Structure formats: C-alpha cells, structure tokens
mmCIF file with all atom_site columns, C-alpha atoms in Angstrom:
data_model
loop_
_atom_site.group_PDB
_atom_site.id
_atom_site.type_symbol
_atom_site.label_atom_id
_atom_site.label_alt_id
_atom_site.label_comp_id
_atom_site.label_asym_id
_atom_site.label_entity_id
_atom_site.label_seq_id
_atom_site.pdbx_PDB_ins_code
_atom_site.Cartn_x
_atom_site.Cartn_y
_atom_site.Cartn_z
_atom_site.occupancy
_atom_site.B_iso_or_equiv
_atom_site.pdbx_formal_charge
_atom_site.auth_seq_id
_atom_site.auth_comp_id
_atom_site.auth_asym_id
_atom_site.auth_atom_id
_atom_site.pdbx_PDB_model_num
ATOM 1   C CA . MET A 1 1   ? -8.216  -3.408  -12.364 1.00 0.00 ? 19  MET A CA 1
ATOM 2   C CA . THR A 1 2   ? -6.308  -0.320  -13.501 1.00 0.00 ? 20  THR A CA 1
ATOM 3   C CA . SER A 1 3   ? -3.603  1.224   -11.354 1.00 0.00 ? 21  SER A CA 1
ATOM 4   C CA . SER A 1 4   ? -3.090  4.952   -10.920 1.00 0.00 ? 22  SER A CA 1
ATOM 5   C CA . LEU A 1 5   ? 0.678   4.463   -11.180 1.00 0.00 ? 23  LEU A CA 1
ATOM 6   C CA . PRO A 1 6   ? 2.326   5.743   -14.365 1.00 0.00 ? 24  PRO A CA 1
ATOM 7   C CA . GLY A 1 7   ? 3.411   3.621   -17.338 1.00 0.00 ? 25  GLY A CA 1
ATOM 8   C CA . ILE A 1 8   ? 4.975   0.256   -16.762 1.00 0.00 ? 26  ILE A CA 1
ATOM 9   C CA . LEU A 1 9   ? 4.617   0.663   -12.984 1.00 0.00 ? 27  LEU A CA 1
ATOM 10  C CA . GLY A 1 10  ? 0.840   0.627   -13.459 1.00 0.00 ? 28  GLY A CA 1
ATOM 11  C CA . GLU A 1 11  ? 1.137   -2.549  -15.500 1.00 0.00 ? 29  GLU A CA 1
ATOM 12  C CA . ILE A 1 12  ? 3.268   -4.158  -12.777 1.00 0.00 ? 30  ILE A CA 1
ATOM 13  C CA . ALA A 1 13  ? 0.698   -3.096  -10.156 1.00 0.00 ? 31  ALA A CA 1
ATOM 14  C CA . ASP A 1 14  ? -2.071  -4.661  -12.250 1.00 0.00 ? 32  ASP A CA 1
ATOM 15  C CA . ILE A 1 15  ? -0.088  -7.910  -12.550 1.00 0.00 ? 33  ILE A CA 1
ATOM 16  C CA . THR A 1 16  ? 0.885   -8.056  -8.871  1.00 0.00 ? 34  THR A CA 1
ATOM 17  C CA . ASP A 1 17  ? -0.107  -5.195  -6.570  1.00 0.00 ? 35  ASP A CA 1
ATOM 18  C CA . ALA A 1 18  ? 0.728   -1.537  -5.948  1.00 0.00 ? 36  ALA A CA 1
ATOM 19  C CA . GLU A 1 19  ? 3.152   -2.361  -3.132  1.00 0.00 ? 37  GLU A CA 1
ATOM 20  C CA . THR A 1 20  ? 5.266   -4.510  -5.464  1.00 0.00 ? 38  THR A CA 1
ATOM 21  C CA . ALA A 1 21  ? 5.231   -1.812  -8.155  1.00 0.00 ? 39  ALA A CA 1
ATOM 22  C CA . LEU A 1 22  ? 6.370   0.785   -5.627  1.00 0.00 ? 40  LEU A CA 1
ATOM 23  C CA . LEU A 1 23  ? 9.188   -1.521  -4.522  1.00 0.00 ? 41  LEU A CA 1
ATOM 24  C CA . VAL A 1 24  ? 10.293  -1.776  -8.160  1.00 0.00 ? 42  VAL A CA 1
ATOM 25  C CA . ALA A 1 25  ? 10.121  2.032   -8.464  1.00 0.00 ? 43  ALA A CA 1
ATOM 26  C CA . GLN A 1 26  ? 12.194  2.510   -5.319  1.00 0.00 ? 44  GLN A CA 1
ATOM 27  C CA . SER A 1 27  ? 14.776  0.055   -6.573  1.00 0.00 ? 45  SER A CA 1
ATOM 28  C CA . HIS A 1 28  ? 15.054  1.049   -10.263 1.00 0.00 ? 46  HIS A CA 1
ATOM 29  C CA . GLY A 1 29  ? 12.821  4.070   -10.868 1.00 0.00 ? 47  GLY A CA 1
ATOM 30  C CA . GLY A 1 30  ? 14.307  6.642   -13.221 1.00 0.00 ? 48  GLY A CA 1
ATOM 31  C CA . VAL A 1 31  ? 16.719  4.243   -14.906 1.00 0.00 ? 49  VAL A CA 1
ATOM 32  C CA . ARG A 1 32  ? 16.592  2.245   -18.137 1.00 0.00 ? 50  ARG A CA 1
ATOM 33  C CA . VAL A 1 33  ? 15.886  -1.459  -17.566 1.00 0.00 ? 51  VAL A CA 1
ATOM 34  C CA . SER A 1 34  ? 15.247  -4.609  -19.557 1.00 0.00 ? 52  SER A CA 1
ATOM 35  C CA . ILE A 1 35  ? 12.801  -7.252  -18.388 1.00 0.00 ? 53  ILE A CA 1
ATOM 36  C CA . PRO A 1 36  ? 13.016  -10.699 -19.998 1.00 0.00 ? 54  PRO A CA 1
ATOM 37  C CA . PRO A 1 37  ? 9.906   -12.585 -21.186 1.00 0.00 ? 55  PRO A CA 1
ATOM 38  C CA . ARG A 1 38  ? 10.476  -15.114 -18.393 1.00 0.00 ? 56  ARG A CA 1
ATOM 39  C CA . ALA A 1 39  ? 12.252  -14.663 -15.068 1.00 0.00 ? 57  ALA A CA 1
ATOM 40  C CA . GLU A 1 40  ? 15.965  -15.409 -15.014 1.00 0.00 ? 58  GLU A CA 1
ATOM 41  C CA . GLU A 1 41  ? 18.249  -16.247 -12.124 1.00 0.00 ? 59  GLU A CA 1
ATOM 42  C CA . ASP A 1 42  ? 20.556  -13.360 -11.130 1.00 0.00 ? 60  ASP A CA 1
ATOM 43  C CA . HIS A 1 43  ? 18.363  -10.767 -12.884 1.00 0.00 ? 61  HIS A CA 1
ATOM 44  C CA . TRP A 1 44  ? 17.717  -7.626  -10.827 1.00 0.00 ? 62  TRP A CA 1
ATOM 45  C CA . LEU A 1 45  ? 13.947  -8.243  -10.794 1.00 0.00 ? 63  LEU A CA 1
ATOM 46  C CA . THR A 1 46  ? 14.371  -11.813 -9.550  1.00 0.00 ? 64  THR A CA 1
ATOM 47  C CA . ASP A 1 47  ? 16.858  -10.681 -6.913  1.00 0.00 ? 65  ASP A CA 1
ATOM 48  C CA . LEU A 1 48  ? 14.443  -7.976  -5.766  1.00 0.00 ? 66  LEU A CA 1
ATOM 49  C CA . LEU A 1 49  ? 11.154  -9.901  -5.705  1.00 0.00 ? 67  LEU A CA 1
ATOM 50  C CA . GLY A 1 50  ? 11.945  -13.598 -5.840  1.00 0.00 ? 68  GLY A CA 1
ATOM 51  C CA . PHE A 1 51  ? 11.599  -15.925 -8.797  1.00 0.00 ? 69  PHE A CA 1
ATOM 52  C CA . GLU A 1 52  ? 7.845   -16.548 -8.633  1.00 0.00 ? 70  GLU A CA 1
ATOM 53  C CA . VAL A 1 53  ? 6.749   -12.877 -8.489  1.00 0.00 ? 71  VAL A CA 1
ATOM 54  C CA . ALA A 1 54  ? 9.391   -11.819 -11.026 1.00 0.00 ? 72  ALA A CA 1
ATOM 55  C CA . ASP A 1 55  ? 8.231   -14.535 -13.411 1.00 0.00 ? 73  ASP A CA 1
ATOM 56  C CA . ARG A 1 56  ? 4.623   -13.401 -13.079 1.00 0.00 ? 74  ARG A CA 1
ATOM 57  C CA . ILE A 1 57  ? 5.693   -9.844  -13.982 1.00 0.00 ? 75  ILE A CA 1
ATOM 58  C CA . CYS A 1 58  ? 7.934   -10.982 -16.849 1.00 0.00 ? 76  CYS A CA 1
ATOM 59  C CA . ARG A 1 59  ? 5.193   -13.132 -18.381 1.00 0.00 ? 77  ARG A CA 1
ATOM 60  C CA . GLY A 1 60  ? 2.601   -10.408 -17.841 1.00 0.00 ? 78  GLY A CA 1
ATOM 61  C CA . LEU A 1 61  ? 4.681   -7.797  -19.653 1.00 0.00 ? 79  LEU A CA 1
ATOM 62  C CA . ALA A 1 62  ? 5.908   -10.071 -22.457 1.00 0.00 ? 80  ALA A CA 1
ATOM 63  C CA . VAL A 1 63  ? 4.525   -9.727  -25.967 1.00 0.00 ? 81  VAL A CA 1
ATOM 64  C CA . VAL A 1 64  ? 4.599   -11.990 -28.999 1.00 0.00 ? 82  VAL A CA 1
ATOM 65  C CA . ASP A 1 65  ? 6.383   -10.396 -31.956 1.00 0.00 ? 83  ASP A CA 1
ATOM 66  C CA . ALA A 1 66  ? 5.422   -10.730 -35.634 1.00 0.00 ? 84  ALA A CA 1
ATOM 67  C CA . ASP A 1 67  ? 7.516   -13.912 -35.921 1.00 0.00 ? 85  ASP A CA 1
ATOM 68  C CA . GLY A 1 68  ? 5.684   -15.541 -33.020 1.00 0.00 ? 86  GLY A CA 1
ATOM 69  C CA . ARG A 1 69  ? 8.579   -15.156 -30.547 1.00 0.00 ? 87  ARG A CA 1
ATOM 70  C CA . LEU A 1 70  ? 8.025   -14.082 -26.963 1.00 0.00 ? 88  LEU A CA 1
ATOM 71  C CA . LYS A 1 71  ? 9.738   -10.722 -26.306 1.00 0.00 ? 89  LYS A CA 1
ATOM 72  C CA . GLY A 1 72  ? 10.398  -8.938  -23.043 1.00 0.00 ? 90  GLY A CA 1
ATOM 73  C CA . ILE A 1 73  ? 10.774  -5.250  -22.296 1.00 0.00 ? 91  ILE A CA 1
ATOM 74  C CA . GLN A 1 74  ? 13.960  -3.730  -23.725 1.00 0.00 ? 92  GLN A CA 1
ATOM 75  C CA . ARG A 1 75  ? 15.604  -0.521  -22.508 1.00 0.00 ? 93  ARG A CA 1
ATOM 76  C CA . GLU A 1 76  ? 12.492  0.951   -20.904 1.00 0.00 ? 94  GLU A CA 1
ATOM 77  C CA . VAL A 1 77  ? 12.917  3.797   -18.403 1.00 0.00 ? 95  VAL A CA 1
ATOM 78  C CA . LEU A 1 78  ? 10.939  2.978   -15.279 1.00 0.00 ? 96  LEU A CA 1
ATOM 79  C CA . PRO A 1 79  ? 8.975   5.954   -13.954 1.00 0.00 ? 97  PRO A CA 1
ATOM 80  C CA . LEU A 1 80  ? 9.933   7.267   -10.546 1.00 0.00 ? 98  LEU A CA 1
ATOM 81  C CA . GLY A 1 81  ? 6.299   7.341   -9.532  1.00 0.00 ? 99  GLY A CA 1
ATOM 82  C CA . PRO A 1 82  ? 5.652   8.401   -5.963  1.00 0.00 ? 100 PRO A CA 1
ATOM 83  C CA . ALA A 1 83  ? 9.052   6.976   -5.029  1.00 0.00 ? 101 ALA A CA 1
ATOM 84  C CA . SER A 1 84  ? 10.665  10.171  -6.312  1.00 0.00 ? 102 SER A CA 1
ATOM 85  C CA . VAL A 1 85  ? 13.001  11.531  -3.680  1.00 0.00 ? 103 VAL A CA 1
ATOM 86  C CA . LEU A 1 86  ? 11.817  15.116  -4.040  1.00 0.00 ? 104 LEU A CA 1
ATOM 87  C CA . LYS A 1 87  ? 8.140   14.166  -4.087  1.00 0.00 ? 105 LYS A CA 1
ATOM 88  C CA . SER A 1 88  ? 8.652   12.039  -0.991  1.00 0.00 ? 106 SER A CA 1
ATOM 89  C CA . ALA A 1 89  ? 10.472  14.870  0.812   1.00 0.00 ? 107 ALA A CA 1
ATOM 90  C CA . ARG A 1 90  ? 7.764   17.363  -0.141  1.00 0.00 ? 108 ARG A CA 1
ATOM 91  C CA . ARG A 1 91  ? 5.096   14.965  1.182   1.00 0.00 ? 109 ARG A CA 1
ATOM 92  C CA . ARG A 1 92  ? 6.986   14.678  4.492   1.00 0.00 ? 110 ARG A CA 1
ATOM 93  C CA . ALA A 1 93  ? 7.214   18.483  4.681   1.00 0.00 ? 111 ALA A CA 1
ATOM 94  C CA . ALA A 1 94  ? 3.501   18.907  3.930   1.00 0.00 ? 112 ALA A CA 1
ATOM 95  C CA . HIS A 1 95  ? 2.591   16.366  6.628   1.00 0.00 ? 113 HIS A CA 1
ATOM 96  C CA . ALA A 1 96  ? 4.859   18.134  9.111   1.00 0.00 ? 114 ALA A CA 1
ATOM 97  C CA . LEU A 1 97  ? 3.290   21.515  8.321   1.00 0.00 ? 115 LEU A CA 1
ATOM 98  C CA . GLN A 1 98  ? -0.217  20.082  8.628   1.00 0.00 ? 116 GLN A CA 1
ATOM 99  C CA . ALA A 1 99  ? 0.775   18.633  11.996  1.00 0.00 ? 117 ALA A CA 1
ATOM 100 C CA . GLY A 1 100 ? 1.730   22.137  13.164  1.00 0.00 ? 118 GLY A CA 1
ATOM 101 C CA . ALA A 1 101 ? 5.480   22.225  12.536  1.00 0.00 ? 119 ALA A CA 1
ATOM 102 C CA . ASN A 1 102 ? 6.978   25.583  11.682  1.00 0.00 ? 120 ASN A CA 1
ATOM 103 C CA . PRO A 1 103 ? 8.870   25.939  8.373   1.00 0.00 ? 121 PRO A CA 1
ATOM 104 C CA . ARG A 1 104 ? 12.262  25.365  10.004  1.00 0.00 ? 122 ARG A CA 1
ATOM 105 C CA . GLU A 1 105 ? 11.080  22.147  11.690  1.00 0.00 ? 123 GLU A CA 1
ATOM 106 C CA . ALA A 1 106 ? 9.373   20.944  8.493   1.00 0.00 ? 124 ALA A CA 1
ATOM 107 C CA . ALA A 1 107 ? 12.577  21.546  6.524   1.00 0.00 ? 125 ALA A CA 1
ATOM 108 C CA . ARG A 1 108 ? 14.594  19.559  9.032   1.00 0.00 ? 126 ARG A CA 1
ATOM 109 C CA . ILE A 1 109 ? 12.068  16.696  9.092   1.00 0.00 ? 127 ILE A CA 1
ATOM 110 C CA . ALA A 1 110 ? 11.856  16.509  5.290   1.00 0.00 ? 128 ALA A CA 1
ATOM 111 C CA . GLY A 1 111 ? 15.524  17.080  4.523   1.00 0.00 ? 129 GLY A CA 1
ATOM 112 C CA . LEU A 1 112 ? 14.690  20.133  2.406   1.00 0.00 ? 130 LEU A CA 1
ATOM 113 C CA . HIS A 1 113 ? 15.942  23.700  2.409   1.00 0.00 ? 131 HIS A CA 1
ATOM 114 C CA . GLU A 1 114 ? 13.918  26.104  4.522   1.00 0.00 ? 132 GLU A CA 1
ATOM 115 C CA . ARG A 1 115 ? 13.345  28.299  1.444   1.00 0.00 ? 133 ARG A CA 1
ATOM 116 C CA . THR A 1 116 ? 11.727  25.321  -0.292  1.00 0.00 ? 134 THR A CA 1
ATOM 117 C CA . ILE A 1 117 ? 9.218   25.117  2.555   1.00 0.00 ? 135 ILE A CA 1
ATOM 118 C CA . TYR A 1 118 ? 8.393   28.809  2.217   1.00 0.00 ? 136 TYR A CA 1
ATOM 119 C CA . ARG A 1 119 ? 7.907   28.335  -1.551  1.00 0.00 ? 137 ARG A CA 1
ATOM 120 C CA . MET A 1 120 ? 5.639   25.359  -0.887  1.00 0.00 ? 138 MET A CA 1
ATOM 121 C CA . LYS A 1 121 ? 3.588   27.459  1.513   1.00 0.00 ? 139 LYS A CA 1
ATOM 122 C CA . ALA A 1 122 ? 3.398   30.322  -0.986  1.00 0.00 ? 140 ALA A CA 1
ATOM 123 C CA . ASP A 1 123 ? 2.288   27.965  -3.761  1.00 0.00 ? 141 ASP A CA 1
ATOM 124 C CA . ALA A 1 124 ? -0.435  26.591  -1.497  1.00 0.00 ? 142 ALA A CA 1
ATOM 125 C CA . ASP A 1 125 ? -1.652  30.118  -0.631  1.00 0.00 ? 143 ASP A CA 1
ATOM 126 C CA . ASP A 1 126 ? -4.392  31.260  -2.991  1.00 0.00 ? 144 ASP A CA 1
ATOM 127 C CA . GLY A 1 127 ? -3.408  34.936  -2.538  1.00 0.00 ? 145 GLY A CA 1
ATOM 128 C CA . GLN A 1 128 ? -6.343  35.633  -0.219  1.00 0.00 ? 146 GLN A CA 1
ATOM 129 C CA . GLY A 1 129 ? -4.494  34.960  3.013   1.00 0.00 ? 147 GLY A CA 1
ATOM 130 C CA . GLU A 1 130 ? -6.267  33.617  6.052   1.00 0.00 ? 148 GLU A CA 1
ATOM 131 C CA . LEU A 1 131 ? -9.597  35.258  6.757   1.00 0.00 ? 149 LEU A CA 1
ATOM 132 C CA . PHE A 1 132 ? -10.097 33.820  10.229  1.00 0.00 ? 150 PHE A CA 1
#
C-alpha cells in the first residue's frame, strides 16, 4: 500500500493509516522532529499516539546503519500535508462557495480575507466566464 501523503507522512500512513499520519501532521507538521528507533516514554510521538502505535511507527521508520546499529529519524522536517492551515482554510472557502455562499460569507466561514476569496475565484475562472 502506498499513501498519497508526502514524505515521511506517507511512510507513517503505510505503517499505520492515513488518519494517524494526519494526526501527526496536525501535531508536528512543518517542524523538525526526531523519532527514535523504538518508542520511548515521554516522547512527543508516544504522548500523541500511545506507546503501541508509536512503537510500530518507530520500528517501521528505523534503519540499520553500516555498523549494524538500529537508527531512528534525526532532525527530519515533517511535511504539513493537508493539515496546512492555509490549505485547510482554502478548502473550507471552496466548500462554502460551492454550497452557494457569497465571497463575504465564504471569507467569514474560512477565516480568510475577502480579497483572498476573490483571487481564488479568479484563479478558478478559465477566462471564458459563464456561458449559461
């Protein structure tokens, strides 16, 4: 199984599931993290997911170095993935517009500037306008 999530998030989704990977992205996406070769108490991943799931991820991401030692992930920046704040807000705005909201309402629903909504609409317009 291969996930459509980027980078290490895709690997986490393959080890567990997409929902767990998205939870990791929401919690630590966009920041540099280290993941040990085996789960540790009081590690952010263990605190977030519980020992059993964290250990499955740690073991799944671990590699054996040239000296035969098990190594974890060191200083890796986790992708934001779809958990990105701006992407999420733009998705909310697009859903609101599709549901019939006007640009002002969509901006309020999504927490975006009204001008951003107009730019989104302009980007979606192919230059032909509506024919019917």
